[in-house]
Short mmCIF file of C-alpha atoms and ligand atoms in Angstrom, two decimals:
data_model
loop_
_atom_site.label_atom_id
_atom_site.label_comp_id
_atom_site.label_asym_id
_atom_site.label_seq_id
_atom_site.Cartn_x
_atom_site.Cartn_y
_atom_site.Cartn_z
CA UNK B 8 18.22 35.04 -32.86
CA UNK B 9 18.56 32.23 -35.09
CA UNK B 10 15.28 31.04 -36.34
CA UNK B 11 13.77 27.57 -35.18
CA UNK B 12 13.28 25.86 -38.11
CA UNK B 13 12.21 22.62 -36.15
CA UNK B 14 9.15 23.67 -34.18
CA UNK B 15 9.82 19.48 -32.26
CA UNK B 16 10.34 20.09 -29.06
CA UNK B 17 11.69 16.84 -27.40
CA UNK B 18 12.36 17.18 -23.56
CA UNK B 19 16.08 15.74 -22.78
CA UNK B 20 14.54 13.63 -20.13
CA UNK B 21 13.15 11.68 -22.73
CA UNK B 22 16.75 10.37 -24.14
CA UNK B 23 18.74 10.88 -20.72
CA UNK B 24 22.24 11.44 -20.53
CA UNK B 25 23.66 8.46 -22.52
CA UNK B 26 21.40 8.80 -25.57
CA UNK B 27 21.70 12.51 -25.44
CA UNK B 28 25.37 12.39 -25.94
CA UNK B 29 25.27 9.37 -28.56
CA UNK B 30 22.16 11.91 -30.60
CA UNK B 31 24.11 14.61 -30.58
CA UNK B 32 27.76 13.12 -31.60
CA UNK B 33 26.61 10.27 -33.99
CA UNK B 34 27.31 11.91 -37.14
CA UNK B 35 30.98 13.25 -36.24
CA UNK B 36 33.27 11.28 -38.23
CA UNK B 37 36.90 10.67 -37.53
CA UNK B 38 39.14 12.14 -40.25
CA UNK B 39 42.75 12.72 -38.60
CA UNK B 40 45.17 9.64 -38.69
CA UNK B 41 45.96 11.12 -35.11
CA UNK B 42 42.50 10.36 -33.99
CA UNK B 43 42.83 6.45 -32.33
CA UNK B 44 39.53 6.73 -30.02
CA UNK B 45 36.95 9.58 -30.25
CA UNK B 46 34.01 9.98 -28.48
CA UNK B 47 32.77 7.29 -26.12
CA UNK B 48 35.25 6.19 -23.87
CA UNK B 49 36.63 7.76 -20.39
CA UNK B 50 38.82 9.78 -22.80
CA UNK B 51 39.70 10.26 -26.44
CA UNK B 52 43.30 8.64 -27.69
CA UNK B 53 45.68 10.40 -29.53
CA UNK B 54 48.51 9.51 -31.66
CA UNK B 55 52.04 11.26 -32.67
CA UNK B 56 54.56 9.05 -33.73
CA UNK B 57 55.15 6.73 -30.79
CA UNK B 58 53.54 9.18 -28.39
CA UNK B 59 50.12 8.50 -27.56
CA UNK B 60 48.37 10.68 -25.72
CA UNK B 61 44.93 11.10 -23.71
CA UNK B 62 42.34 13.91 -23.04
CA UNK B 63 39.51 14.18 -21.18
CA UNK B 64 37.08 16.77 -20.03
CA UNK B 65 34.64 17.21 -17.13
CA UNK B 66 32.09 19.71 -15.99
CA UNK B 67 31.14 20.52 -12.37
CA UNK B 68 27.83 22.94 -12.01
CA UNK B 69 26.95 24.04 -8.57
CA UNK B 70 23.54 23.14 -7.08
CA UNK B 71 23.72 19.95 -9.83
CA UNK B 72 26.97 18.28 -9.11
CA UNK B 73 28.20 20.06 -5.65
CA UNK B 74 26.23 22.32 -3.10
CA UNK B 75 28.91 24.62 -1.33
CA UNK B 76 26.22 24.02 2.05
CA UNK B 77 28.69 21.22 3.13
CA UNK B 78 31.26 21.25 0.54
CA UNK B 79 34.08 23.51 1.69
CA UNK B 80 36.00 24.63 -1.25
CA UNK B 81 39.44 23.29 -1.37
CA UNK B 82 37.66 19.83 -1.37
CA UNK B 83 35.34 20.23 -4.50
CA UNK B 84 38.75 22.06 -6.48
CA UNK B 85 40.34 18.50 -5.13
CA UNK B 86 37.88 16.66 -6.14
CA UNK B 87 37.57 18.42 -9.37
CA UNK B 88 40.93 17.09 -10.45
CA UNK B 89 40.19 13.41 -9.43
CA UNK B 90 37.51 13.25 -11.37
CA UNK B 91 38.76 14.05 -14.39
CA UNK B 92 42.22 11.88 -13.38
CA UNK B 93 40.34 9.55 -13.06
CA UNK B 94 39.01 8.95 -16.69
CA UNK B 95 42.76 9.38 -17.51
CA UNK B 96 43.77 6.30 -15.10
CA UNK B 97 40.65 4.50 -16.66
CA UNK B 98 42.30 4.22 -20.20
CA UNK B 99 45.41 2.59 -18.86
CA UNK B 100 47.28 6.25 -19.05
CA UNK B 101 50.00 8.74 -17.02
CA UNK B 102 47.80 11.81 -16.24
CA UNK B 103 50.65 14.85 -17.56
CA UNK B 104 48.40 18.07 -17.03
CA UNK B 105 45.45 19.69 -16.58
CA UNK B 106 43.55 23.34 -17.73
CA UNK B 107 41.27 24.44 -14.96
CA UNK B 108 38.02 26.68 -16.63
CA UNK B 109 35.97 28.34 -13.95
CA UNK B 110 33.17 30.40 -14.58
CA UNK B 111 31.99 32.26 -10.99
CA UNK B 112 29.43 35.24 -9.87
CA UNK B 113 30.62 37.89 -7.86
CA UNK B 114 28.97 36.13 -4.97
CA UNK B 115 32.76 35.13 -4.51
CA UNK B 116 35.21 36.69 -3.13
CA UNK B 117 39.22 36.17 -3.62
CA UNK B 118 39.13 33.94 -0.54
CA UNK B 119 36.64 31.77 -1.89
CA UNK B 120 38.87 31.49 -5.39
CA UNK B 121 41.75 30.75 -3.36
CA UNK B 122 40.64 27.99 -1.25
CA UNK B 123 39.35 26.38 -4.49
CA UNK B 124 42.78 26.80 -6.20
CA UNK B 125 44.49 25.45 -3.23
CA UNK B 126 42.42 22.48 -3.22
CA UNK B 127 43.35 22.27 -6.80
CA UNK B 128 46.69 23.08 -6.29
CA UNK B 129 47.06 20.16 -3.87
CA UNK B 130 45.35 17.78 -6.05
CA UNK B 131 48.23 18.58 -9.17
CA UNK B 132 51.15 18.31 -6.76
CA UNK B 133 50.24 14.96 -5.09
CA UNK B 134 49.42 13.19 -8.46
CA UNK B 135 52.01 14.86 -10.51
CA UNK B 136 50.12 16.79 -12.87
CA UNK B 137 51.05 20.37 -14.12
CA UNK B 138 48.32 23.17 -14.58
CA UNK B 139 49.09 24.37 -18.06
CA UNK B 140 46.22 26.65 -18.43
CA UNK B 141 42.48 27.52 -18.47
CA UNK B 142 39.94 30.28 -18.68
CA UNK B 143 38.04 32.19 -16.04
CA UNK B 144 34.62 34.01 -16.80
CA UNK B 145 31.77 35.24 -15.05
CA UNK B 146 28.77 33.12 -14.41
CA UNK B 147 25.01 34.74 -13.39
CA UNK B 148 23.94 31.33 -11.25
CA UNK B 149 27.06 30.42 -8.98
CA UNK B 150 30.42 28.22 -9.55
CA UNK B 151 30.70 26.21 -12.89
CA UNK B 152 34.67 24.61 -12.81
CA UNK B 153 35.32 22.59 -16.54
CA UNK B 154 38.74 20.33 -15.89
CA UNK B 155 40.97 18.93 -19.08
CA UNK B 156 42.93 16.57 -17.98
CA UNK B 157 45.75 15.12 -20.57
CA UNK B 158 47.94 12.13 -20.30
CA UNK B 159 50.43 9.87 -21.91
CA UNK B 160 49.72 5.75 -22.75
CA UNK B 161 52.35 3.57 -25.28
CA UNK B 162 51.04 2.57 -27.88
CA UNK B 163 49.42 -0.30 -27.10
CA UNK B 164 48.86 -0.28 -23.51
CA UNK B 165 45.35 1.56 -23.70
CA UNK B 166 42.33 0.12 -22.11
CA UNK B 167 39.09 1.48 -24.38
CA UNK B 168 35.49 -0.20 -22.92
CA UNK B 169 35.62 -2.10 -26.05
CA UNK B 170 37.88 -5.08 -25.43
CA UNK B 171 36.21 -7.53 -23.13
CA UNK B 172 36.02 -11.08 -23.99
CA UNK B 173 33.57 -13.60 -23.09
CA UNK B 174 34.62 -15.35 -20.14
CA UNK B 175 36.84 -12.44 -18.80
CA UNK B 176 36.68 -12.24 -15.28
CA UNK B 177 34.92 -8.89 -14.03
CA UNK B 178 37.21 -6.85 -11.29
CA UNK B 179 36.79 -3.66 -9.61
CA UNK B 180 39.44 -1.92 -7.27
CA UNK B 181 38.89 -0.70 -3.65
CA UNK B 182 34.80 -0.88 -2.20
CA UNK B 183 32.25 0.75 -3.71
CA UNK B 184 28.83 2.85 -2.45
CA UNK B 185 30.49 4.97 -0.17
CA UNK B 186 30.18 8.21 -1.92
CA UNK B 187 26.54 8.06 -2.27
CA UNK B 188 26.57 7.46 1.86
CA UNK B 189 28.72 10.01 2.31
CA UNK B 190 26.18 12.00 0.57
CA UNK B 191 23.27 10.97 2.34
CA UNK B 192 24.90 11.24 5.80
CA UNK B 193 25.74 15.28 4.71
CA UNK B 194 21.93 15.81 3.03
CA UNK B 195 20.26 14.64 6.44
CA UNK B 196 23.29 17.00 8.42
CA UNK B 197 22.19 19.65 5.85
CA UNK B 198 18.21 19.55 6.90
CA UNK B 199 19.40 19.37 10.48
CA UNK B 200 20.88 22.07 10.30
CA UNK B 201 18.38 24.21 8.73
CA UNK B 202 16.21 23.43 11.41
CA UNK B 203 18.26 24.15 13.98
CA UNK B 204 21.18 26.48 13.27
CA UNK B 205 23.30 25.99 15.97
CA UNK B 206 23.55 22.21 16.40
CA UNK B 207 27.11 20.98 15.65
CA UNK B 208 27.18 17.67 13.09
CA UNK B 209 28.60 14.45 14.56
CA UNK B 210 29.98 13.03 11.88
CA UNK B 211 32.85 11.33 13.71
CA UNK B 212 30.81 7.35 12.77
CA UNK B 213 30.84 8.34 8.84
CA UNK B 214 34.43 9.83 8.87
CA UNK B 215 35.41 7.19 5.81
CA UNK B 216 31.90 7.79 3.77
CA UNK B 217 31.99 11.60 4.90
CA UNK B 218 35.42 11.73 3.09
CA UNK B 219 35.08 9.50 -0.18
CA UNK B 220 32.14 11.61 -0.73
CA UNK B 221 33.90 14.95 -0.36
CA UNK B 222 37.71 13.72 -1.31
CA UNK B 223 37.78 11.29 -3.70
CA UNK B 224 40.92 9.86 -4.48
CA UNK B 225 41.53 8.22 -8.38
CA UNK B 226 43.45 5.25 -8.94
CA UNK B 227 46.84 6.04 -10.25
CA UNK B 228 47.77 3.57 -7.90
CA UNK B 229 46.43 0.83 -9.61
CA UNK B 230 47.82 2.03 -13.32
CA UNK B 231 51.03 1.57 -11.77
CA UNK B 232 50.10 -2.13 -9.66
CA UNK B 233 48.78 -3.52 -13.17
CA UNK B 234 52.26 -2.55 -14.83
CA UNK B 235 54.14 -4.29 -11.70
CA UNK B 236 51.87 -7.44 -12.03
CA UNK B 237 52.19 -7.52 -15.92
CA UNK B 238 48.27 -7.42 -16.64
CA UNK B 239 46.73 -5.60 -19.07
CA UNK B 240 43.11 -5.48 -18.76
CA UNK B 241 41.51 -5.84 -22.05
CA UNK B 242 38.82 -3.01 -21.36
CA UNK B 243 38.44 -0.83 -18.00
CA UNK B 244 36.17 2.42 -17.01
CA UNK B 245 35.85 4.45 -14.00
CA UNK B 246 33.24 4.35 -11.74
CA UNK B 247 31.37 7.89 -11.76
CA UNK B 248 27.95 6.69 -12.27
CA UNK B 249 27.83 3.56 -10.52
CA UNK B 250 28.31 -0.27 -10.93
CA UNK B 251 25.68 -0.87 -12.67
CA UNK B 252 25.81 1.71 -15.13
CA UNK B 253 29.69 1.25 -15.88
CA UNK B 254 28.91 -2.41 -16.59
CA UNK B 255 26.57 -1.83 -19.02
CA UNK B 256 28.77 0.56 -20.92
CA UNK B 257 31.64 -2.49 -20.65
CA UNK B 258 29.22 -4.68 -21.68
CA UNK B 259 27.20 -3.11 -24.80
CA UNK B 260 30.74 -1.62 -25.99
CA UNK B 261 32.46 -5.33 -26.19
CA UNK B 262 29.59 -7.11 -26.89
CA UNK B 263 29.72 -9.40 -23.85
CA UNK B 264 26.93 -10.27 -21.43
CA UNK B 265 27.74 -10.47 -17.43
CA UNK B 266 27.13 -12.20 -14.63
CA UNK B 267 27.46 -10.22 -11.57
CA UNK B 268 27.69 -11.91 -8.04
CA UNK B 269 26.00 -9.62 -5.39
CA UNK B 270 27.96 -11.52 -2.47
CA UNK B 271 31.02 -10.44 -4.30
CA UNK B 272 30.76 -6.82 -4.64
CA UNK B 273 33.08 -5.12 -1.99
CA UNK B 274 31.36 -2.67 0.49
CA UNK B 275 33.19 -1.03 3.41
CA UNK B 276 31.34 -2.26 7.04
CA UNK B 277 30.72 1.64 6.92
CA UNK B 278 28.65 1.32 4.01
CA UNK B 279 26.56 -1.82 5.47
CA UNK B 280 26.05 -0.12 8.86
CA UNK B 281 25.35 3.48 7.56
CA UNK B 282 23.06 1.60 5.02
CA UNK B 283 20.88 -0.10 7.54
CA UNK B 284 20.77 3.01 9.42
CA UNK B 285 19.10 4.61 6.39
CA UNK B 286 16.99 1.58 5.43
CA UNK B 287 18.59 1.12 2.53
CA UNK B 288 19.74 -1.83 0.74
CA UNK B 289 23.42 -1.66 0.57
CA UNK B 290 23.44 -3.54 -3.21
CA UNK B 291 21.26 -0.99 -4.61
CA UNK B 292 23.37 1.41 -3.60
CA UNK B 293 27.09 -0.10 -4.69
CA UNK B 294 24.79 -0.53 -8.13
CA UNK B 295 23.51 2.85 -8.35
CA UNK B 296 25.07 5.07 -6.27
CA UNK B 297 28.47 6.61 -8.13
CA UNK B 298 31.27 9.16 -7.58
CA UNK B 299 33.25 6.23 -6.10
CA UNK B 300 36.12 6.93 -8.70
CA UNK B 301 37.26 3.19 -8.50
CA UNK B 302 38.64 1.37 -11.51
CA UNK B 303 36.04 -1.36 -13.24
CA UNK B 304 37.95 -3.87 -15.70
CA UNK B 305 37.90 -6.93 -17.03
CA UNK B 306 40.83 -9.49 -16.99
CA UNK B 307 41.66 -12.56 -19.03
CA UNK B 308 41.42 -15.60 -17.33
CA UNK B 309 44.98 -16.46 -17.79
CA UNK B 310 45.97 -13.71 -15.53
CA UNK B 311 44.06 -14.33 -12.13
CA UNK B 312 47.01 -16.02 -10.79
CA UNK B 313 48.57 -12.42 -10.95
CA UNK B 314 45.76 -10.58 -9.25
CA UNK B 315 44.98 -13.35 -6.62
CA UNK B 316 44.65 -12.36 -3.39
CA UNK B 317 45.81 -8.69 -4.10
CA UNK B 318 43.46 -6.62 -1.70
CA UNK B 319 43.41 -4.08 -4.22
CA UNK B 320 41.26 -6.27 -6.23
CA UNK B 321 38.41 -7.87 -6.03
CA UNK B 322 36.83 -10.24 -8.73
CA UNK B 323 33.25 -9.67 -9.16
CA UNK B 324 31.86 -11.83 -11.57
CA UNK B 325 32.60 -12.59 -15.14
CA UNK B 326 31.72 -11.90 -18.44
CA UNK B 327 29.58 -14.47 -21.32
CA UNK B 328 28.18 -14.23 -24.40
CA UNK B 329 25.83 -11.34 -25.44
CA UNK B 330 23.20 -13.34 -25.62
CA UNK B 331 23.22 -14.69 -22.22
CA UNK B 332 22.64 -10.87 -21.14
CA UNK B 333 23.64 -8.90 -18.63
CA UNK B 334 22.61 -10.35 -15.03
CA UNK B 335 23.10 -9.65 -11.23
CA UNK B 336 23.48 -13.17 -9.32
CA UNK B 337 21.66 -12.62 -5.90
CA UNK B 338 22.80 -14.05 -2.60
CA UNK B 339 19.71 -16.67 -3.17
CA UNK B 340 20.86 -17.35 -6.15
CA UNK B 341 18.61 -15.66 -8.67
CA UNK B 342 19.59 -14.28 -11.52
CA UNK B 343 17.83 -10.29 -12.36
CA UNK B 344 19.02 -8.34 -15.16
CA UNK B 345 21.04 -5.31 -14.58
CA UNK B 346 19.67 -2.07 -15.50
CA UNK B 347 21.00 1.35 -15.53
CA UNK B 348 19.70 3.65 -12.79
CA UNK B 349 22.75 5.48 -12.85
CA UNK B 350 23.06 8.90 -11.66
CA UNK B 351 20.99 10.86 -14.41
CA UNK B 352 21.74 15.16 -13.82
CA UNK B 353 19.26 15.75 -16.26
CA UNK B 354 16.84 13.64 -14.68
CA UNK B 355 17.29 14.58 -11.24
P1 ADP S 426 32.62 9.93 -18.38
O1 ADP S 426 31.48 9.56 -17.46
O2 ADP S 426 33.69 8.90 -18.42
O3 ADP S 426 33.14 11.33 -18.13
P2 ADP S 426 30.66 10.63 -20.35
O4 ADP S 426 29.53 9.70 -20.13
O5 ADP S 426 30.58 12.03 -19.81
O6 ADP S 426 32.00 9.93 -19.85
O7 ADP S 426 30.94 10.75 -21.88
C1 ADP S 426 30.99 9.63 -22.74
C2 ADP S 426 31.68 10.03 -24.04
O8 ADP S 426 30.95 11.05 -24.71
C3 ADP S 426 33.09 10.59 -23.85
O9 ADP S 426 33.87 10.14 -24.94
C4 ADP S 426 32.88 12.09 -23.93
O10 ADP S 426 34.05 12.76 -24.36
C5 ADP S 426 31.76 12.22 -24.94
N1 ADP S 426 30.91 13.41 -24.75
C6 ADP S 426 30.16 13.73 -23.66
N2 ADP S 426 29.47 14.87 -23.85
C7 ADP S 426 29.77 15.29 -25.10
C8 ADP S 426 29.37 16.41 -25.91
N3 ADP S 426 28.52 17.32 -25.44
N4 ADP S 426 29.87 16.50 -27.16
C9 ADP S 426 30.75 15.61 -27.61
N5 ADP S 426 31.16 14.53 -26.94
C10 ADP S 426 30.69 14.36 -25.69
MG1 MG S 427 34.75 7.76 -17.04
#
C-alpha cells in the first residue's frame, strides 16, 4: 500500500465532474510541438506536418451509464462508437478509427460478447471507421467498454469551444431531449415489468425517443453539410450532457455570454407529448437532459445566409459580451440565467 500522506478526505461530490477533471489535470503542461489542443475540448488536436489529427476517449460503466435490463447489447456496442464519434465530429474532424477496451465478468458468455461486437461492428462499417485495436480484461462488477476514437482535421479547419465571438449566432443540429425521454419511457417499462413479469411493453407511441435513447446516431452528416455550405463554425461541442451544460462550456471557454431563446430550442412533438405525459416541462428537459449526440456551434453572423432555412439547423439564440452573462429568454419574455444541471455520474 502506498501510504496516505494527506489524511483530507474531500468527497468528489463536492467538486462534481467538471471541477474534478480541471483539479486533477491543471498542472499538466504541454511540452510537444505536436500537442495543438490538450485537455478540455471534445478531443485533443494533434499535429504532424500538414496532418492533423484527433483523439478522443470515452468510458461506458454498467449500472452508471447503461443497465443491460432494457439495453440489448448490439445497441449499447453501437452506441458506444457514436459517442465517442461524436466528440470527433464536434472538433470539425473525419473520424479514421477506433480501439475498443472492454473489461467483462464471467457473467458473460461468448453470445453476449458477440452481440456487443456486432453492434460495434455495425457502428465502424456505416461511419467508416476501422477497429485498429484494444484490450480485453476481466472486470468483478459487470461490463466496463473504454472507446478511442481518432480522426483527421486540416490544419485549420478545427472547431475547439474556444472561438466564439460576441454576437455569433448560437445553432444546434437536429431536436434535442429525446434521449432523456427515451430513458424515462424504458425506466417506467423497467418497474412495470418487475411488477408484473409477463406484461409485454407497448412502446410502439415512443418508437423515435425509445430509439435516440438506445441508438444514437452522431453527426458526421453535418461535418460534411458545413464543408458543402462553406461555414466554419468558430467553436462547436457535442451534446452529451445537455444544452445547458454544453453552453456553458462554449461560453466560459470563449469568454462570451448568451442569450438563449426557449421558443427556439427544437423538440420533436414526441418529446412535447411524452413530456406532458410525464409532467414534465419539456425545456427543462432539452436543458438538462443529454445523450442527444447533436452538434452545438456557434456561427458568424456573416454566414446565416448559408444556413438559412436548412432543416438541419436551427438558430437558437446568440452570443454577447461576458458580462451580459449567460441567460435563457423565456416564452414571456424573462430573462433567467442558465445553470448547469447537467448529467453529473458522480452525483447521481
Ligand atoms: P466530453 O464530454 O466531450 O467527453 P469530458 O467532459 O469527458 O468531455 O472531458 C473534458 C476534457 O477533459 C477532455 O479534454 C478530456 O480528454 C479531459 N479529461 C477527462 N477526464 C480526464 C482525466 N481523468 N484525465 C485527463 N484528462 C481528462
Ligand atoms: Mg464532447
Amino acid at each position: 500500500m502506498i501510504e496516505d500522506k494527506n489524511p483530507k478526505r474531500t468527497p468528489l461530490s463536492e467538486l462534481g465532474e467538471f471541477k474534478l477533471i480541471e483539479h486533477l489535470t491543471e498542472h499538466f503542461k504541454i511540452e510537444q510541438k505536436s500537442t495543438i489542443k490538450g485537455i478540455g475540448d471534445d478531443a485533443a488536436v494533434l499535429s504532424y506536418g500538414k496532418k492533423q489529427i484527433v483523439v478522443t476517449t470515452d468510458l461506458l460503466v454498467e449500472g452508471v451509464h447503461f443497465d443491460l435490463s432494457y439495453v440489448p447489447l448490439k445497441h449499447l456496442g453501437y452506441k458506444a462508437v457514436m459517442v465517442n464519434l461524436s466528440d470527433v465530429y464536434a472538433m470539425n474532424a473525419k473520424a479514421t478509427q477506433i480501439t475498443v477496451s472492454i473489461a467483462v465478468s464471467n457473467r458473460f458468455p461468448l453470445e453476449a460478447l458477440e452481440e456487443l461486437y456486432a453492434g460495434i461492428s455495425t457502428a465502424a462499417k456505416l461511419y467508416n471507421v476501422d477497429v485498429v485495436g484494444g484490450d480485453t480484461t476481466s472486470s468483478t462488477s459487470g461490463l466496463i467498454i473504454s472507446i478511442t476514437a481518432i480522426g483527421e482535421v486540416e490544419k485549420g479547419n478545427e472547431v475547439l469551444r474556444s472561438g466564439a465571438k460576441p454576437n455569433d449566432l448560437l445553432v444546434v443540429t437536429g431536436d434535442i431531449g429525446g434521449a432523456y425521454m427515451g430513458l424515462q419511457v424504458l425506466e417506467r417499462e423497467k418497474e412495470v415489468f418487475k411488477v408484473n413479469p409477463n406484461s409485454q411493453p407497448d412502446l410502439s407511441m415512443y418508437t423515435y425517443i425509445v430509439e435516440r435513447q438506445l441508438k444514437p446516431e452522431a453527426r458526421k452528416d453535418i461535418v460534411e453539410l458545413l464543408k458543402q455550405l462553406d461555414v466554419k463554425p468558430t467553436s462547436m461541442i457535442d451534446i452529451s450532457d445537455g444544452l445547458s451544460s454544453e453552453v456553458i462550456h462554449l461560453c466560459k471557454q470563449s469568454k462570451v455570454g448568451v442569450d438563449v431563446y426557449e421558443n427556439k430550442i427544437p423538440l420533436d412533438p414526441q418529446v412535447i407529448s411524452t413530456c406532458e405525459e410525464f409532467n414534465i416541462d419539456s425545456t427543462t428537459v432539452a436543458l438538462n437532459g443529454g445523450e442527444d449526440y447533436e452538434l452545438l456551434m456557434t456561427i458568424s453572423q456573416e454566414d446565416f445566409p448559408k444556413i438559412k432555412g436548412n432543416p438541419n439547423l436551427t438558430v437558437i439564440g446568440y452570443m454577447t459580451e461576458e458580462e451580459r452573462g449567460m441567460h435563457l429568454v423565456t416564452r414571456a419574455e424573462e430573462k433567467i440565467p442558465i445553470i448547469a444541471k447537467g448529467w453529473n455520474a458522480l452525483n447521481d
